[in-house]
Coordinates of C-alpha atoms and ligand atoms in Angstrom, one line a residue:
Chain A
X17 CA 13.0 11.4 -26.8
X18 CA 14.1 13.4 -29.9
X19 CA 17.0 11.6 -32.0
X20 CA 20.4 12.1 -31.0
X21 CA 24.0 10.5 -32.1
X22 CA 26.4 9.0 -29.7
X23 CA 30.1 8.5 -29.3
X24 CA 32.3 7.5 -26.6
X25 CA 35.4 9.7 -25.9
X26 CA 38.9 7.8 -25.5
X27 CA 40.6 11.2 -24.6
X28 CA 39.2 14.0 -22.6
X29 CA 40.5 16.7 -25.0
X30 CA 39.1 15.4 -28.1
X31 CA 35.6 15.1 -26.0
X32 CA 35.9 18.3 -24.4
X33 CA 36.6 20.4 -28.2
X34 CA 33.8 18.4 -29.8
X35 CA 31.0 19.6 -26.7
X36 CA 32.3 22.7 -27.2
X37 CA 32.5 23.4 -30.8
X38 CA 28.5 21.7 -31.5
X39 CA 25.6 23.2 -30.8
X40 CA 23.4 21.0 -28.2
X41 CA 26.0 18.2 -27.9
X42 CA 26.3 17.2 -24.0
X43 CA 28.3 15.1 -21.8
X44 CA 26.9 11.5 -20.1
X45 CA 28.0 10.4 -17.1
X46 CA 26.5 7.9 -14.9
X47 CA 23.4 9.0 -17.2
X48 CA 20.9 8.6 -14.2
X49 CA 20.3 12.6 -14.5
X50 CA 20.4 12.9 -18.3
X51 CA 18.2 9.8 -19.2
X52 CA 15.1 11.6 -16.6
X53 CA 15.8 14.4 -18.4
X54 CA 15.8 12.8 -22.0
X55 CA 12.6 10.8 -20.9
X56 CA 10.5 13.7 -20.0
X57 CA 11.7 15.9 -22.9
X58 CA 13.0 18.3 -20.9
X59 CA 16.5 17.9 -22.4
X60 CA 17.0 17.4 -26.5
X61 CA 20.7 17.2 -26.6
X62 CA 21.7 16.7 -30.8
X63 CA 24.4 14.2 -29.2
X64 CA 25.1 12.5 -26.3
X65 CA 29.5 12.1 -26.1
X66 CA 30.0 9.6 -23.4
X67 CA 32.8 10.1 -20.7
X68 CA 32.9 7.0 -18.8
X69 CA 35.8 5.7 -20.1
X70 CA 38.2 8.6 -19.5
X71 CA 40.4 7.5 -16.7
X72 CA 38.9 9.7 -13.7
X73 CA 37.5 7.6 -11.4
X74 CA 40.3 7.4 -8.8
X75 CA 39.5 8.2 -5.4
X76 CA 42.8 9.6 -3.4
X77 CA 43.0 10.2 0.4
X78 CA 46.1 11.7 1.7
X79 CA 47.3 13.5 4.6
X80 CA 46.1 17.0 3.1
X81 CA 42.5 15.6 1.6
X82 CA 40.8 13.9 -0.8
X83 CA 40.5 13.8 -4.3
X84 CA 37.4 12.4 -6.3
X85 CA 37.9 11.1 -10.0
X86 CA 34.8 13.3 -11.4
X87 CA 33.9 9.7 -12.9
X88 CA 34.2 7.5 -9.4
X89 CA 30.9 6.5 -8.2
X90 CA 28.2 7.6 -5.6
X91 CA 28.6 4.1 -3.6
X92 CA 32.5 3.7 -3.8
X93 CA 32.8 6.6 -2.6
X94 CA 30.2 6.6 0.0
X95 CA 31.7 2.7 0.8
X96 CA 35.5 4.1 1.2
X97 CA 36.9 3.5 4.6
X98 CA 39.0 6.3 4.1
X99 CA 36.4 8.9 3.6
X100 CA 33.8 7.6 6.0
X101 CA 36.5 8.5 8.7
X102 CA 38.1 11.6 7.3
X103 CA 35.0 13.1 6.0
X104 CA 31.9 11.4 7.9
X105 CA 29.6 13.9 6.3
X106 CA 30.7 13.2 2.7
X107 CA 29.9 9.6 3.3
X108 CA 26.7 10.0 4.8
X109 CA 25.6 12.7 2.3
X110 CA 26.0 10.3 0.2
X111 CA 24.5 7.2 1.3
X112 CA 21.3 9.2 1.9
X113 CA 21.0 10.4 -1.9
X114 CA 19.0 8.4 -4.4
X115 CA 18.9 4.1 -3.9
X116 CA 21.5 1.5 -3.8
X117 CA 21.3 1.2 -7.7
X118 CA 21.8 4.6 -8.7
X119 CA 24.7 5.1 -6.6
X120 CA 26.5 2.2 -8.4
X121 CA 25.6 4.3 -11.0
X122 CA 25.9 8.0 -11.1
X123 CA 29.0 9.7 -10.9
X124 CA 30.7 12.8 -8.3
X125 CA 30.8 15.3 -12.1
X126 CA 27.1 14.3 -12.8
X127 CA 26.0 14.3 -9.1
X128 CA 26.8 17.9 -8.9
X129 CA 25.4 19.1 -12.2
X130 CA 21.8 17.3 -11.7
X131 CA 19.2 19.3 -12.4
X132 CA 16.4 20.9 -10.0
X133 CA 13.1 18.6 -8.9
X134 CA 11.1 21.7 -9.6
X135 CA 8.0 19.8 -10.7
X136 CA 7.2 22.7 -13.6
X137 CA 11.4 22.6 -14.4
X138 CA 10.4 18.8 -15.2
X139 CA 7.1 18.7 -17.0
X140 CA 6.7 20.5 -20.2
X141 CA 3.7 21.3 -20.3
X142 CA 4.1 23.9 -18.1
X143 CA 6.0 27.2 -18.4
X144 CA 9.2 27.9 -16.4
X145 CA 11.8 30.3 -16.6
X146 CA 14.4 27.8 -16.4
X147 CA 13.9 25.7 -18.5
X148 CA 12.4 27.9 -20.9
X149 CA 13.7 31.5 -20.6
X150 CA 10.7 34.3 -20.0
X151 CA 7.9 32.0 -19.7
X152 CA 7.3 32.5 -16.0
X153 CA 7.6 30.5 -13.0
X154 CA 4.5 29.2 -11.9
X155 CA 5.8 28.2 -8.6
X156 CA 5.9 31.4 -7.5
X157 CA 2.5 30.8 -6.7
X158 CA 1.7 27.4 -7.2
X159 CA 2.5 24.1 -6.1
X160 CA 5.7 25.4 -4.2
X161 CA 6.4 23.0 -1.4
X162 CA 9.5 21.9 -2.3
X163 CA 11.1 25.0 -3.4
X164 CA 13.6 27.2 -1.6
X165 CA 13.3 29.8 0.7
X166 CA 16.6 30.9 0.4
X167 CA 18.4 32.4 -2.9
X168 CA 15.6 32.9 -5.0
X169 CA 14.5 35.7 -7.2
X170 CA 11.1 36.7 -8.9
X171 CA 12.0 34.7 -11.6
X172 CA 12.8 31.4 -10.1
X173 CA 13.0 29.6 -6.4
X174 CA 13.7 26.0 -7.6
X175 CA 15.8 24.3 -5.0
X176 CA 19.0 22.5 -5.5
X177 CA 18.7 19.3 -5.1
X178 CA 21.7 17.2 -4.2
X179 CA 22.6 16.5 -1.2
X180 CA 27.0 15.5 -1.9
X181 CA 27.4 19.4 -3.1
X182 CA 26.1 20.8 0.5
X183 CA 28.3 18.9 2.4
X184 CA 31.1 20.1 0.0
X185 CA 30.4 23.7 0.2
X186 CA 30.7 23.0 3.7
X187 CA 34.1 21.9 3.5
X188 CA 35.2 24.1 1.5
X189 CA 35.6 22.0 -1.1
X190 CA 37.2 22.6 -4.9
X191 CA 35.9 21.6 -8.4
X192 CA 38.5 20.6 -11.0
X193 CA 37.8 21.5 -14.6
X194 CA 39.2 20.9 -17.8
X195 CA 37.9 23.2 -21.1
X196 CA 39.2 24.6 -24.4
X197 CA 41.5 27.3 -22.7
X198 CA 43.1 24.7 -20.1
X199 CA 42.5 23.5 -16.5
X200 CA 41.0 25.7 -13.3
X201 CA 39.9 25.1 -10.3
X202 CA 37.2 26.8 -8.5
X203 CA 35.6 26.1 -4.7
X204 CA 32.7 24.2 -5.0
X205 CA 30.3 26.7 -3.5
X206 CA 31.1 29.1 -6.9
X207 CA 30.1 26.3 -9.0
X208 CA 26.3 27.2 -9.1
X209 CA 24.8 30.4 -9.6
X210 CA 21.3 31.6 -7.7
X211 CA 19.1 32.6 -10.5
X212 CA 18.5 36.3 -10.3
X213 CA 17.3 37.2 -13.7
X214 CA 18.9 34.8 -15.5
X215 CA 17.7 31.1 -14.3
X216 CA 18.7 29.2 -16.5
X217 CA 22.7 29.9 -16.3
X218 CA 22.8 27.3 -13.8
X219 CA 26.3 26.9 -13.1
X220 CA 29.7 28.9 -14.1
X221 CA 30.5 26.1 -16.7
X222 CA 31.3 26.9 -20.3
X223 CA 30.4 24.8 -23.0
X224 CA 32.8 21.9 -23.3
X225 CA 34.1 22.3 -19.8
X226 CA 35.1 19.1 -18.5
X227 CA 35.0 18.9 -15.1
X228 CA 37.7 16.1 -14.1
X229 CA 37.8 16.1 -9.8
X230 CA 36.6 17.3 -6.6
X231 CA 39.4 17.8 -3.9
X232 CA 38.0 18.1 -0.2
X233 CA 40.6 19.9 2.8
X234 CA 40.7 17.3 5.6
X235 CA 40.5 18.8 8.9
X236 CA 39.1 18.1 12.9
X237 CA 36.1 20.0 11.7
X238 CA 35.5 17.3 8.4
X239 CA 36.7 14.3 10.9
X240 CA 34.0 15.5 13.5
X241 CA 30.8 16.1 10.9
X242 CA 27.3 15.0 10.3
X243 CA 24.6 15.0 7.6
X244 CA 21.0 14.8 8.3
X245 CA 18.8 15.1 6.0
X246 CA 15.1 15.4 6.5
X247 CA 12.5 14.0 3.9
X248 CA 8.7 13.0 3.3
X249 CA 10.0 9.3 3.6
X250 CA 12.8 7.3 5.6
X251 CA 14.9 6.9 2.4
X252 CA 15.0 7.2 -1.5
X253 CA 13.8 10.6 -1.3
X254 CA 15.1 14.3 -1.9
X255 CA 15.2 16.6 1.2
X256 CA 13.0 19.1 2.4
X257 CA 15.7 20.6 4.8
X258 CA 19.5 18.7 5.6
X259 CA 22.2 20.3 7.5
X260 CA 26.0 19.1 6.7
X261 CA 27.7 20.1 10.2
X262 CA 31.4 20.1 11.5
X263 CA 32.9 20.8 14.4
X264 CA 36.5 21.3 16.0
X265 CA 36.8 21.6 19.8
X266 CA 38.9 21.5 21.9
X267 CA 39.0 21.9 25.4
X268 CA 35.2 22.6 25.4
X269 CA 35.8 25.0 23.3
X270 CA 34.3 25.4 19.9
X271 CA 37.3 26.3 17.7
X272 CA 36.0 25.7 14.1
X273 CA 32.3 25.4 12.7
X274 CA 31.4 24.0 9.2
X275 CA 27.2 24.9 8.6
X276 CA 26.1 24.4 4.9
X277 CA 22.2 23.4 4.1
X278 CA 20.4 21.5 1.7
X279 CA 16.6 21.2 0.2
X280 CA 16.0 25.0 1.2
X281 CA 17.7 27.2 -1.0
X282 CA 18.7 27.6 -4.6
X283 CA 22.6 26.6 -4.3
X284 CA 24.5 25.0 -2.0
X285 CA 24.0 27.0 0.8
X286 CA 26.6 27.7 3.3
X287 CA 25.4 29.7 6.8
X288 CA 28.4 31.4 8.5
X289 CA 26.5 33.5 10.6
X290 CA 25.6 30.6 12.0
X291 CA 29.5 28.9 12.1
X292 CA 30.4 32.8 13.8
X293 CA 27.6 32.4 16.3
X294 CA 29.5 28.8 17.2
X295 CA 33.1 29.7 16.9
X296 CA 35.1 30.7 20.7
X297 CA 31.8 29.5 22.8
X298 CA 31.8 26.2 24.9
X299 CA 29.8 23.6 23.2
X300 CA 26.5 23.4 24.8
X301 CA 23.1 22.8 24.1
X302 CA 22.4 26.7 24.5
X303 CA 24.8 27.8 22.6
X304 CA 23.7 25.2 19.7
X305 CA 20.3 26.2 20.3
X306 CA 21.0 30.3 19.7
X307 CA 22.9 29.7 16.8
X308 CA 21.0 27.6 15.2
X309 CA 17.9 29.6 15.5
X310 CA 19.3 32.0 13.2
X311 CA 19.6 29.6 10.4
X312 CA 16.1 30.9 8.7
X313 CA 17.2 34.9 9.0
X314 CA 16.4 36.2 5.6
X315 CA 14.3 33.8 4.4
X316 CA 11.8 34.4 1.8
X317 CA 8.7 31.2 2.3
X318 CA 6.0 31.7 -0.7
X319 CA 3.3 29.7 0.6
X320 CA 3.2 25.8 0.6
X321 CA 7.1 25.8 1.6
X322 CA 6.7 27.8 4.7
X323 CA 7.4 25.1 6.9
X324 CA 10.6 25.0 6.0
X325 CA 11.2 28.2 7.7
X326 CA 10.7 26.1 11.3
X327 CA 12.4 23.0 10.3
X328 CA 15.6 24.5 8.8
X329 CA 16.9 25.7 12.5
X330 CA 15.4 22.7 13.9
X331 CA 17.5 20.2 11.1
X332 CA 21.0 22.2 11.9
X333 CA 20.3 22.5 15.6
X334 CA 19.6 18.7 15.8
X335 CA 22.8 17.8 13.2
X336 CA 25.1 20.2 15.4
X337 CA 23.8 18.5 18.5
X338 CA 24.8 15.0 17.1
X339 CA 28.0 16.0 16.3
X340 CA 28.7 17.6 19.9
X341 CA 27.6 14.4 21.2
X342 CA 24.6 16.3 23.5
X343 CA 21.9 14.1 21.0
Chain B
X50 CA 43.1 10.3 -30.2
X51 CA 40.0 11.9 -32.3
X52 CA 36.3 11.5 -31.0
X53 CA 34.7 8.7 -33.2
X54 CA 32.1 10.6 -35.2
X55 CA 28.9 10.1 -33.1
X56 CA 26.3 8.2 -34.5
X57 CA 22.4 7.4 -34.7
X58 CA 22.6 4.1 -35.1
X59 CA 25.0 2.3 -33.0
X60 CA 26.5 -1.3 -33.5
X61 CA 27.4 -3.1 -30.4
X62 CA 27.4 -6.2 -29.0
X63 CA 25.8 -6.8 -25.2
X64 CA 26.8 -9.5 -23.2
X65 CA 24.0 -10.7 -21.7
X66 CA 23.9 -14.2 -19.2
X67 CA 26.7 -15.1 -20.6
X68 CA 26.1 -14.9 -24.3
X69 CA 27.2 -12.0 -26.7
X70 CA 24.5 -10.6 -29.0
X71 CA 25.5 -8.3 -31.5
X72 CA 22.9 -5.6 -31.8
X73 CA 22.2 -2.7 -34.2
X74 CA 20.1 0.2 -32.5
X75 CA 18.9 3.8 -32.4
X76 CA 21.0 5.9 -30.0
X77 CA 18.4 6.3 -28.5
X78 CA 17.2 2.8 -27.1
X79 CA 17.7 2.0 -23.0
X80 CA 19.1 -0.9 -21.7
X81 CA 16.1 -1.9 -20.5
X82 CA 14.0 -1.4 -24.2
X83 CA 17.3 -3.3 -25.8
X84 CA 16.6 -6.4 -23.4
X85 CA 13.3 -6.3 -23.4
X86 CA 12.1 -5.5 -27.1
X87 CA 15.4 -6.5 -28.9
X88 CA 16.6 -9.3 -26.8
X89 CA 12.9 -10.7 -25.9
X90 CA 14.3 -10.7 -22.6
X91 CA 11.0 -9.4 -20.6
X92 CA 11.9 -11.0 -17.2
X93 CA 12.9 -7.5 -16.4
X94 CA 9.8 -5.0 -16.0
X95 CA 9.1 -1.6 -17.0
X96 CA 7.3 0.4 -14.2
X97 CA 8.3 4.2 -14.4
X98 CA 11.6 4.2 -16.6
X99 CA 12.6 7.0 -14.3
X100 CA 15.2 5.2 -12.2
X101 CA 12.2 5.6 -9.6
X102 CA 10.9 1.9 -9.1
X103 CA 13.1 -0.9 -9.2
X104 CA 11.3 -2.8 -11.4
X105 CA 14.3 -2.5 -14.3
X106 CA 17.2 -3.5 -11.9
X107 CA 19.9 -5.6 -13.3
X108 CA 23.9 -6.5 -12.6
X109 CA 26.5 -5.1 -14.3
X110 CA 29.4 -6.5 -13.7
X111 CA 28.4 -7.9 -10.9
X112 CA 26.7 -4.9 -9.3
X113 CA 22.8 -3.4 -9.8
X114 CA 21.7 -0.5 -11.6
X115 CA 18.6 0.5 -13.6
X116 CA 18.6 -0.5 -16.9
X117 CA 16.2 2.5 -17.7
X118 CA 18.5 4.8 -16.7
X119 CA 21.2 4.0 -18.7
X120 CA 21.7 3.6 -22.7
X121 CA 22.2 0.2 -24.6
X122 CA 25.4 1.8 -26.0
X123 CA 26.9 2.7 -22.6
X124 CA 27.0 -1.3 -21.7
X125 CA 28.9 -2.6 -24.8
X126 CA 31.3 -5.2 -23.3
X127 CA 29.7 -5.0 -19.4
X128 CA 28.4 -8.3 -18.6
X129 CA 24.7 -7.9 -18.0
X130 CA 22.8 -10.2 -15.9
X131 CA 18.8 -10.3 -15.7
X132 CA 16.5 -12.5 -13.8
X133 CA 16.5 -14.9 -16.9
X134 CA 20.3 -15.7 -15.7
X135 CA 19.8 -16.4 -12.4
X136 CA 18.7 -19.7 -12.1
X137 CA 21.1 -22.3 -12.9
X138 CA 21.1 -25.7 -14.4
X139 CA 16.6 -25.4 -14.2
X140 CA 17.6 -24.6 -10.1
X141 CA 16.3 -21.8 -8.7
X142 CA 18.9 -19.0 -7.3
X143 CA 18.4 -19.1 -3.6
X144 CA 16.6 -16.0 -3.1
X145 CA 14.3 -16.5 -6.1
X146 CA 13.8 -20.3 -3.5
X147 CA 13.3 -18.0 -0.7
X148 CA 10.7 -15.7 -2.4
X149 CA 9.0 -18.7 -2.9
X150 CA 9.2 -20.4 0.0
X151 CA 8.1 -17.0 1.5
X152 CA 5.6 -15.9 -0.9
X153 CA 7.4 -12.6 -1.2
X154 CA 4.6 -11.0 -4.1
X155 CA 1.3 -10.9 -4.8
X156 CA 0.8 -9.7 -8.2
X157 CA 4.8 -10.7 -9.0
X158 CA 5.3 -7.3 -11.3
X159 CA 8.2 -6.0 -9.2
X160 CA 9.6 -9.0 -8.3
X161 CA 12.6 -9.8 -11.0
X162 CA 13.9 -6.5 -9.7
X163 CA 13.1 -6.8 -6.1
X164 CA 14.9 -10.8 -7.0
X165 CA 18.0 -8.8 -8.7
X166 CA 18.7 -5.9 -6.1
X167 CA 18.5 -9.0 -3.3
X168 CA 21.2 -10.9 -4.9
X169 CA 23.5 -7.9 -5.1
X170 CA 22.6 -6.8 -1.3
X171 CA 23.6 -10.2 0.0
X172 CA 27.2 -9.8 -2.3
X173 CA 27.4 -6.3 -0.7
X174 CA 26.8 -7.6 3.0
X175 CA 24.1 -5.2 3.6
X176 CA 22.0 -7.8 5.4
X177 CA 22.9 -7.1 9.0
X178 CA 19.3 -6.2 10.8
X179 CA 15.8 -6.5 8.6
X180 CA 16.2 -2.1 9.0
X181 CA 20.0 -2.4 7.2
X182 CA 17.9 -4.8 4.6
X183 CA 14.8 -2.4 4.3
X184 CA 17.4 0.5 3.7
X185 CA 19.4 -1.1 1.3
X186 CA 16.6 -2.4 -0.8
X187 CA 14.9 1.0 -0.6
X188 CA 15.0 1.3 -4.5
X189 CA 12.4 -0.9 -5.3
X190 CA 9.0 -0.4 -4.6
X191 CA 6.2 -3.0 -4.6
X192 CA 2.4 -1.4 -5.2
X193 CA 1.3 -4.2 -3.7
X194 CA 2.8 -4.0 -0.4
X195 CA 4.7 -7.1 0.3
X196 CA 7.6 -5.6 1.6
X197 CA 6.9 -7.9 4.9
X198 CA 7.9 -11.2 2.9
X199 CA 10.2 -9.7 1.1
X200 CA 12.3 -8.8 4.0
X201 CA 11.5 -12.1 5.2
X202 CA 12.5 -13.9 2.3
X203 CA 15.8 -12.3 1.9
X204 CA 16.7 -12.6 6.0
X205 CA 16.3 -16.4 5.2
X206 CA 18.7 -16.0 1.7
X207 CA 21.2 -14.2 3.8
X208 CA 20.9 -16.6 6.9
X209 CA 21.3 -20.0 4.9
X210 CA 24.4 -17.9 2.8
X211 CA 25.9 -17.2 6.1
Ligands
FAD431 C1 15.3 8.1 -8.6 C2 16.4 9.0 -8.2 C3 16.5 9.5 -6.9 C4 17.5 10.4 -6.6 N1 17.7 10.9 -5.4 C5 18.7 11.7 -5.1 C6 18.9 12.2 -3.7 O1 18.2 11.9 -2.8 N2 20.0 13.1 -3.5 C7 20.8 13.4 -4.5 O2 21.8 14.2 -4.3 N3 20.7 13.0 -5.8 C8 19.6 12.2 -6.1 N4 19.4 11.8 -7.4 C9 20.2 12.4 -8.4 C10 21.4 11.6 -8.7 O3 22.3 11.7 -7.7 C11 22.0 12.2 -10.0 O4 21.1 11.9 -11.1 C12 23.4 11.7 -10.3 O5 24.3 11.9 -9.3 C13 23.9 12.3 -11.6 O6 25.1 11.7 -11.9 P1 25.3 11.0 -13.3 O7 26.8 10.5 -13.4 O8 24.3 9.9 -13.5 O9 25.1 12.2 -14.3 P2 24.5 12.3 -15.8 O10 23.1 12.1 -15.8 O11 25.3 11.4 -16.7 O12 24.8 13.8 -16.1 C14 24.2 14.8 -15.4 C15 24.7 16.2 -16.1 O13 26.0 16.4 -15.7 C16 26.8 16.5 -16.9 N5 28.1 15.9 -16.6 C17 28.3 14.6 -16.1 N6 29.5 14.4 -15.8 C18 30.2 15.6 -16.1 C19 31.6 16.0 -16.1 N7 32.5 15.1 -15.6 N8 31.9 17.2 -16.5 C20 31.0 18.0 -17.0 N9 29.7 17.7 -17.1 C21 29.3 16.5 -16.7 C22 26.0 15.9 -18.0 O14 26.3 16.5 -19.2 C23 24.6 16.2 -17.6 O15 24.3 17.5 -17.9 C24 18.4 10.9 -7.7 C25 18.3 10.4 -9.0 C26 17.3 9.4 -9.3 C27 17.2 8.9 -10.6
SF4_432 S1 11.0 27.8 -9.6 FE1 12.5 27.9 -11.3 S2 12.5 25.8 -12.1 FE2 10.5 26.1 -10.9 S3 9.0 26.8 -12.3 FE3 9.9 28.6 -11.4 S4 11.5 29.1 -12.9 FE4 11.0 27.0 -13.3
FES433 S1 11.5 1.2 -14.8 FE1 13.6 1.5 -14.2 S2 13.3 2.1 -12.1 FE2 11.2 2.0 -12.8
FES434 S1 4.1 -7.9 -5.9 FE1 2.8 -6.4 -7.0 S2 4.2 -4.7 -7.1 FE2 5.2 -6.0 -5.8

């Protein structure tokens, strides 16, 4: 780790003008992103301004939604009563990211903003265009298995990897943020940018931009939702494909579809051909089945992670099936 | 209220099994190097320092983390427990008993953390089938494969709490 100086912020303003007026000075969160980061060396931050005791850890649930301090915690949130019934998918998104330990740890802000598992992204030895800007990307060729086959570009396919941002895209989530020209708020699935030729913009962010909530629409189609992940292991691992599914129906009928997929593609990624393909049918098998075969259409596999292209409309069909209740 | 100026060296006190001691240390320096190599603390292991193993895991304030994965100077005034707190009055906690009693190891590298996480899954209730157990506890690994008795031991910790 190169030397860095520390402080920790009483008032979010004050924080937010000193990241933005210094060169190389970052936020820390939960720090369970940041310190892999440090470690490794792929990060050299000249200071570290720490956030957690800014008063944004709240977690709201009302009649219209939710609303996540950017500082409450993987586990309380995945714990809360509240959002395991309003929002099943957030919950379980959750409580299949990372172990028990980090999710008392890491925070909703931080959990979105973690970086790619790109194994060239995280060892420095190696070139990589987004970590290092015109290098190359060796996993273009390389060892490739867990990048994405959606949303790349001949720079970069790294996959995002969290899982809580997929089910948010899916419910068309927003992001709250706070910077040096005042507050916004954005939809979650505008939050990251796919890397074209510029890989390592990640996100929309500017520097010093604070992001202070998530608020999450509740609906039938979030109270009636699932998110399966699939993974080399039973738990504590990152996914290969997971599908964060919802669905309103009524009378038989299929009246709402919420589709967004993880571990395949660059962003969040949201499929609404797929959610069309559901939307005015009668919930069936079939009709699960033929729009969830779709869910590859455009894909782009290079090599190792071609296997993805079969398991993607396998992982939504099987998601949509448990949340139809015809598992 | 202005930012404090941020600093290199950081002056804090950790509160550590119940005692407070004041500290001066590089930014830089993990929870886990400031127990270990500052506090001579060195119950609680280093395996990967990548939030990866387990081997690290502590309470705060009553709940585990991964001292790796977090800075000294992000703990000032959290109460940190390590396996060295556990025991009390020269008794063993009952799930370092039931480790025992179960010979939950074999080389003993990862178990103050597989010890630590079990005390915080039996406070968090997570105990209800050996699967619930082998999910929650999923953050600590052990190379040399004795999750059997580890699951074993902790059913027994649970069972005897119940
Ligand atoms: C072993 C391990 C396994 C994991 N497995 C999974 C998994 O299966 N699924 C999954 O989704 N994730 C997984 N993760 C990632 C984990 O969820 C993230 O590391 C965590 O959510 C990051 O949150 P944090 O608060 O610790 O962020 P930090 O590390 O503190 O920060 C991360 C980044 O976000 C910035 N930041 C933090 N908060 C804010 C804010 N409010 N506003 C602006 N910027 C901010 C920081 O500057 C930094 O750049 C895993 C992590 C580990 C260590
Ligand atoms: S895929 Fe992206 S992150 Fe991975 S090596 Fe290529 S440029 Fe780097
Ligand atoms: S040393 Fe902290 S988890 Fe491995
Ligand atoms: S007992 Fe050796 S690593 Fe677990």
């Amino acid at each position: 780790m190169v030397p860095f100086a520390y402080a920790a912020a009483a008032s979010a303003p004050a924080a937010i003008r000193h990241v933005a007026q210094r060169r190389d000075a970052e936020f820390i969160a939960g720090g369970t992103d940041m310190l892999q980061l440090l470690q490794d060396g792929v990060r050299s931050p000249s200071e570290l301004i720490d956030i957690n005791r800014l008063p944004m850890t709240a977690i709201e649930v009302g009649p219209k939604g939710a609303r996540l301090g950017a500082l409450a915690r993987m586990a309380d949130v995945a714990d809360d009563p509240r959002i395991r019934a309003e929002f099943p998918m957030v919950a379980e998104a959750l409580l299949a990211s990372a172990s028990p330990q980090v999710r008392n740890m890491a925070s909703i802000g931080g959990n979105l903003l973690q970086r790619t598992r790109c194994l060239y992204f995280r060892d420095v030895a190696t070139p990589c265009n987004r970590r290092a800007p015109g290098t190359g990307c060796p996993a273009l060729d390389g060892e490739n298995r867990l990048n994405a086959i959606l949303g790349g570009s001949v720079h970069c396919i790294a996959t995002y990897p969290g899982d809580l941002a997929v089910a948010l895209v899916a419910l068309d989530a927003d992001v709250h943020i706070d910077g040096t020209r005042g507050e916004r708020t954005i939809p979650v699935e505008r939050l990251h940018r796919v890397p074209g030729d510029a890989p390592h913009l990640e996100t929309v962010l500017e520097p010093g931009d604070l992001i202070t909530a998530v608020t999450i629409p509740a609906g039938a189609a979030a109270r009636r939702s699932h998110y399966l992940k699939v993974r080399d292991r039973a738990s504590f691992e990152f996914a290969l494909a997971s599908a964060a599914v919802g669905l309103e129906v009524d009378g038989g009928t299929i009246r709402a579809a919420r589709v967004a997929v993880g571990g395949v593609a660059t962003v969040p990624w949201r499929l609404r051909h797929v959610e069309e393909a559901l939307v005015g049918r009668p919930l069936s098998a079939d009709v699960i089945h033929e729009a969830a075969r779709t869910s590859s259409d455009g894909a782009e596999p290079r090599g190792r992670n071609a296997f993805k292209v079969a398991l993607l409309p396998r992982t939504v069909e099987r998601a949509l099936r448990t949340v139809g209740g015809l598992a | 209220m202005e930012l404090p100026r941020p600093r290199r060296d950081i002056e804090l006190t950790l509160r550590v099994n119940g005692a407070e001691r004041p500290l001066t240390l590089d930014a830089r320096t993990t929870l886990l190097d400031a127990l270990r190599d500052h506090l001579h603390l060195t119950g609680t292991k280093k395996g990967c320092e990548l939030g990866q193993c387990g081997a690290c895991t502590v309470l705060r304030d009553g709940r585990r983390i991964k001292a790796c994965l977090t800075l000294a100077a992000m703990q000032a005034g959290a109460e940190i427990v390590t396996i060295e707190g556990l025991a009390a009055d020269g008794a063993l906690h009952p799930v370092q008993a039931a480790f025992v009693e179960h010979d939950g190891l074999q080389c003993g590298y990862c178990t103050p953390g597989q010890i630590m996480s079990a005390v915080a899954l039996l406070r968090e209730g997570r105990t209800g089938s050996d699967d619930e157990i082998r999910e929650f506890m999923s953050g600590n690994l052990c190379r040399c494969g004795a999750y059997t008795n580890i699951v074993a031991a902790i059913r027994q910790a649970a069972d005897r709490a119940a």
